[in-house]
Amino acid sequence: MLINLSKFTEKLTKRGLSPRTIDAYDWGLMEFEKWLGKRGVTKLTVVDMNGYIDHLETRFKSAKSRNLAIAGVKRYLQFLLDTGVMTNDISRSLRPFKVKTKPKSLSPEEWQSVLDESLKNDISKTWVLLIMRYSGLRISECLSLECKKITFKD
């Protein structure tokens, strides 16, 4: 069961956090309270918090959702520590999950604009761009190519 929740929300409001941020923290704390059950929040250990992280991994597929839940809980635990309700800082054991993002590619219009600009300036840069575009090589891979190692046979 969570304690001093209204004081926590009041402090967030006084600090000028937006209502949406406070709502997000409240959502994370509701998830935490469901997991917590009848255990007292002041008796939690780092091992318990690792269990909570495991719970989040099974409950939410998205790293963003897991991080949102963690943010509210971490701030709440820090509040309890600051107000003297808790004596051990277990909030440090809550680390955000890595959010996997896919690299963004250029739209056909953006690609054409880059190509046109390179053709105006330096043809060698145009070749580098074309090789990267159609081979999938990264810049470092493309620049490390050696002409003598390239074969044009099937």
Short mmCIF file of C-alpha atoms in Angstrom, two decimals:
data_model
loop_
_atom_site.label_atom_id
_atom_site.label_comp_id
_atom_site.label_asym_id
_atom_site.label_seq_id
_atom_site.Cartn_x
_atom_site.Cartn_y
_atom_site.Cartn_z
CA MET A 1 0.00 0.00 0.00
CA LEU A 2 1.31 3.43 -0.92
CA ILE A 3 1.59 6.12 1.75
CA ASN A 4 1.63 9.93 1.58
CA LEU A 5 0.43 9.80 -2.02
CA SER A 6 -1.59 13.02 -1.77
CA LYS A 7 1.41 14.85 -0.29
CA PHE A 8 3.56 13.52 -3.13
CA THR A 9 1.09 14.77 -5.75
CA GLU A 10 0.85 18.11 -3.96
CA LYS A 11 4.63 18.48 -4.01
CA LEU A 12 4.73 17.71 -7.74
CA THR A 13 2.09 20.36 -8.37
CA LYS A 14 3.99 22.93 -6.28
CA ARG A 15 7.17 22.17 -8.24
CA GLY A 16 5.33 23.16 -11.42
CA LEU A 17 5.09 19.79 -13.13
CA SER A 18 2.47 19.65 -15.85
CA PRO A 19 -0.82 17.87 -15.14
CA ARG A 20 0.04 15.32 -17.85
CA THR A 21 3.31 14.46 -16.13
CA ILE A 22 1.54 14.08 -12.80
CA ASP A 23 -1.09 11.86 -14.45
CA ALA A 24 1.69 9.73 -15.95
CA TYR A 25 3.33 9.39 -12.53
CA ASP A 26 -0.05 8.47 -11.03
CA TRP A 27 -0.50 5.78 -13.68
CA GLY A 28 2.96 4.37 -12.89
CA LEU A 29 2.18 4.39 -9.18
CA MET A 30 -1.13 2.58 -9.74
CA GLU A 31 0.79 -0.14 -11.59
CA PHE A 32 3.31 -0.25 -8.76
CA GLU A 33 0.55 -0.50 -6.14
CA LYS A 34 -1.05 -3.43 -8.00
CA TRP A 35 2.28 -5.24 -7.98
CA LEU A 36 3.01 -4.26 -4.39
CA GLY A 37 -0.18 -5.78 -3.01
CA LYS A 38 -0.18 -5.88 0.77
CA ARG A 39 3.57 -5.43 1.15
CA GLY A 40 4.62 -2.21 2.81
CA VAL A 41 6.51 0.19 0.58
CA THR A 42 8.89 1.14 3.40
CA LYS A 43 10.11 -2.46 3.75
CA LEU A 44 11.05 -2.93 0.09
CA THR A 45 14.57 -3.97 -0.82
CA VAL A 46 16.66 -3.83 -3.97
CA VAL A 47 15.76 -7.49 -4.57
CA ASP A 48 12.07 -6.55 -4.45
CA MET A 49 12.66 -3.77 -6.96
CA ASN A 50 14.40 -6.23 -9.29
CA GLY A 51 11.23 -8.31 -9.03
CA TYR A 52 9.21 -5.24 -9.96
CA ILE A 53 11.40 -4.69 -13.03
CA ASP A 54 10.83 -8.33 -14.03
CA HIS A 55 7.11 -7.75 -13.58
CA LEU A 56 7.23 -4.72 -15.89
CA GLU A 57 9.07 -6.73 -18.55
CA THR A 58 6.30 -9.32 -18.61
CA ARG A 59 3.43 -6.84 -18.28
CA PHE A 60 4.49 -4.30 -20.92
CA LYS A 61 6.08 -4.98 -24.29
CA SER A 62 7.02 -1.37 -24.89
CA ALA A 63 10.15 0.00 -23.22
CA LYS A 64 8.47 3.41 -23.23
CA SER A 65 5.58 2.09 -21.09
CA ARG A 66 8.01 0.41 -18.71
CA ASN A 67 10.05 3.61 -18.41
CA LEU A 68 6.91 5.62 -17.75
CA ALA A 69 6.00 3.28 -14.89
CA ILE A 70 9.53 3.47 -13.50
CA ALA A 71 9.66 7.28 -13.62
CA GLY A 72 6.71 7.75 -11.28
CA VAL A 73 7.85 5.07 -8.86
CA LYS A 74 11.40 6.37 -8.76
CA ARG A 75 10.24 9.91 -8.02
CA TYR A 76 7.83 8.64 -5.36
CA LEU A 77 10.51 6.56 -3.62
CA GLN A 78 12.83 9.56 -3.66
CA PHE A 79 10.04 11.65 -2.10
CA LEU A 80 9.64 9.08 0.70
CA LEU A 81 13.39 9.15 1.27
CA ASP A 82 13.48 12.97 1.33
CA THR A 83 10.61 13.15 3.84
CA GLY A 84 12.19 10.59 6.14
CA VAL A 85 9.55 7.91 5.62
CA MET A 86 12.15 5.58 4.09
CA THR A 87 15.75 5.25 5.14
CA ASN A 88 17.22 3.12 2.35
CA ASP A 89 17.46 4.49 -1.19
CA ILE A 90 16.13 1.71 -3.37
CA SER A 91 15.15 4.12 -6.15
CA ARG A 92 18.70 3.89 -7.57
CA SER A 93 18.06 0.26 -8.51
CA LEU A 94 15.38 1.37 -10.99
CA ARG A 95 17.14 1.95 -14.28
CA PRO A 96 15.32 2.88 -17.48
CA PHE A 97 14.96 0.33 -20.24
CA LYS A 98 16.69 0.98 -23.54
CA VAL A 99 14.25 2.17 -26.15
CA LYS A 100 14.98 0.58 -29.50
CA THR A 101 14.44 2.93 -32.38
CA LYS A 102 14.80 2.12 -36.02
CA PRO A 103 17.07 4.32 -38.09
CA LYS A 104 15.19 6.76 -40.25
CA SER A 105 15.84 6.77 -43.95
CA LEU A 106 15.49 9.65 -46.33
CA SER A 107 12.31 10.08 -48.29
CA PRO A 108 12.70 9.88 -52.10
CA GLU A 109 12.42 13.68 -52.28
CA GLU A 110 15.08 14.18 -49.59
CA TRP A 111 17.37 11.66 -51.29
CA GLN A 112 17.00 13.44 -54.64
CA SER A 113 17.77 16.78 -53.00
CA VAL A 114 20.98 15.41 -51.43
CA LEU A 115 22.00 13.81 -54.72
CA ASP A 116 21.34 17.00 -56.70
CA GLU A 117 23.39 19.04 -54.24
CA SER A 118 26.32 16.62 -54.36
CA LEU A 119 26.29 16.60 -58.18
CA LYS A 120 26.67 20.39 -58.15
CA ASN A 121 29.71 20.28 -55.87
CA ASP A 122 31.87 17.16 -55.94
CA ILE A 123 31.36 14.04 -58.06
CA SER A 124 33.49 11.89 -55.71
CA LYS A 125 31.05 12.59 -52.89
CA THR A 126 28.23 11.62 -55.21
CA TRP A 127 29.88 8.24 -55.75
CA VAL A 128 30.18 7.73 -52.01
CA LEU A 129 26.50 8.58 -51.58
CA LEU A 130 25.45 6.23 -54.37
CA ILE A 131 27.53 3.36 -53.00
CA MET A 132 26.07 3.85 -49.54
CA ARG A 133 22.52 4.18 -50.84
CA TYR A 134 22.51 1.04 -52.96
CA SER A 135 24.80 -1.22 -50.95
CA GLY A 136 23.61 -0.43 -47.44
CA LEU A 137 27.13 0.36 -46.25
CA ARG A 138 27.69 2.80 -43.43
CA ILE A 139 29.97 5.78 -43.96
CA SER A 140 32.96 4.18 -42.21
CA GLU A 141 32.54 0.98 -44.23
CA CYS A 142 32.20 2.89 -47.47
CA LEU A 143 35.27 5.05 -46.82
CA SER A 144 37.39 2.02 -45.97
CA LEU A 145 36.73 0.39 -49.36
CA GLU A 146 39.79 -0.12 -51.53
CA CYS A 147 39.43 -0.15 -55.32
CA LYS A 148 41.82 -3.08 -55.70
CA LYS A 149 39.58 -5.24 -53.47
CA ILE A 150 36.40 -4.60 -55.48
CA THR A 151 35.50 -7.17 -58.13
CA PHE A 152 32.79 -6.64 -60.68
CA LYS A 153 32.24 -10.32 -61.50
CA ASP A 154 29.20 -12.30 -60.42
#
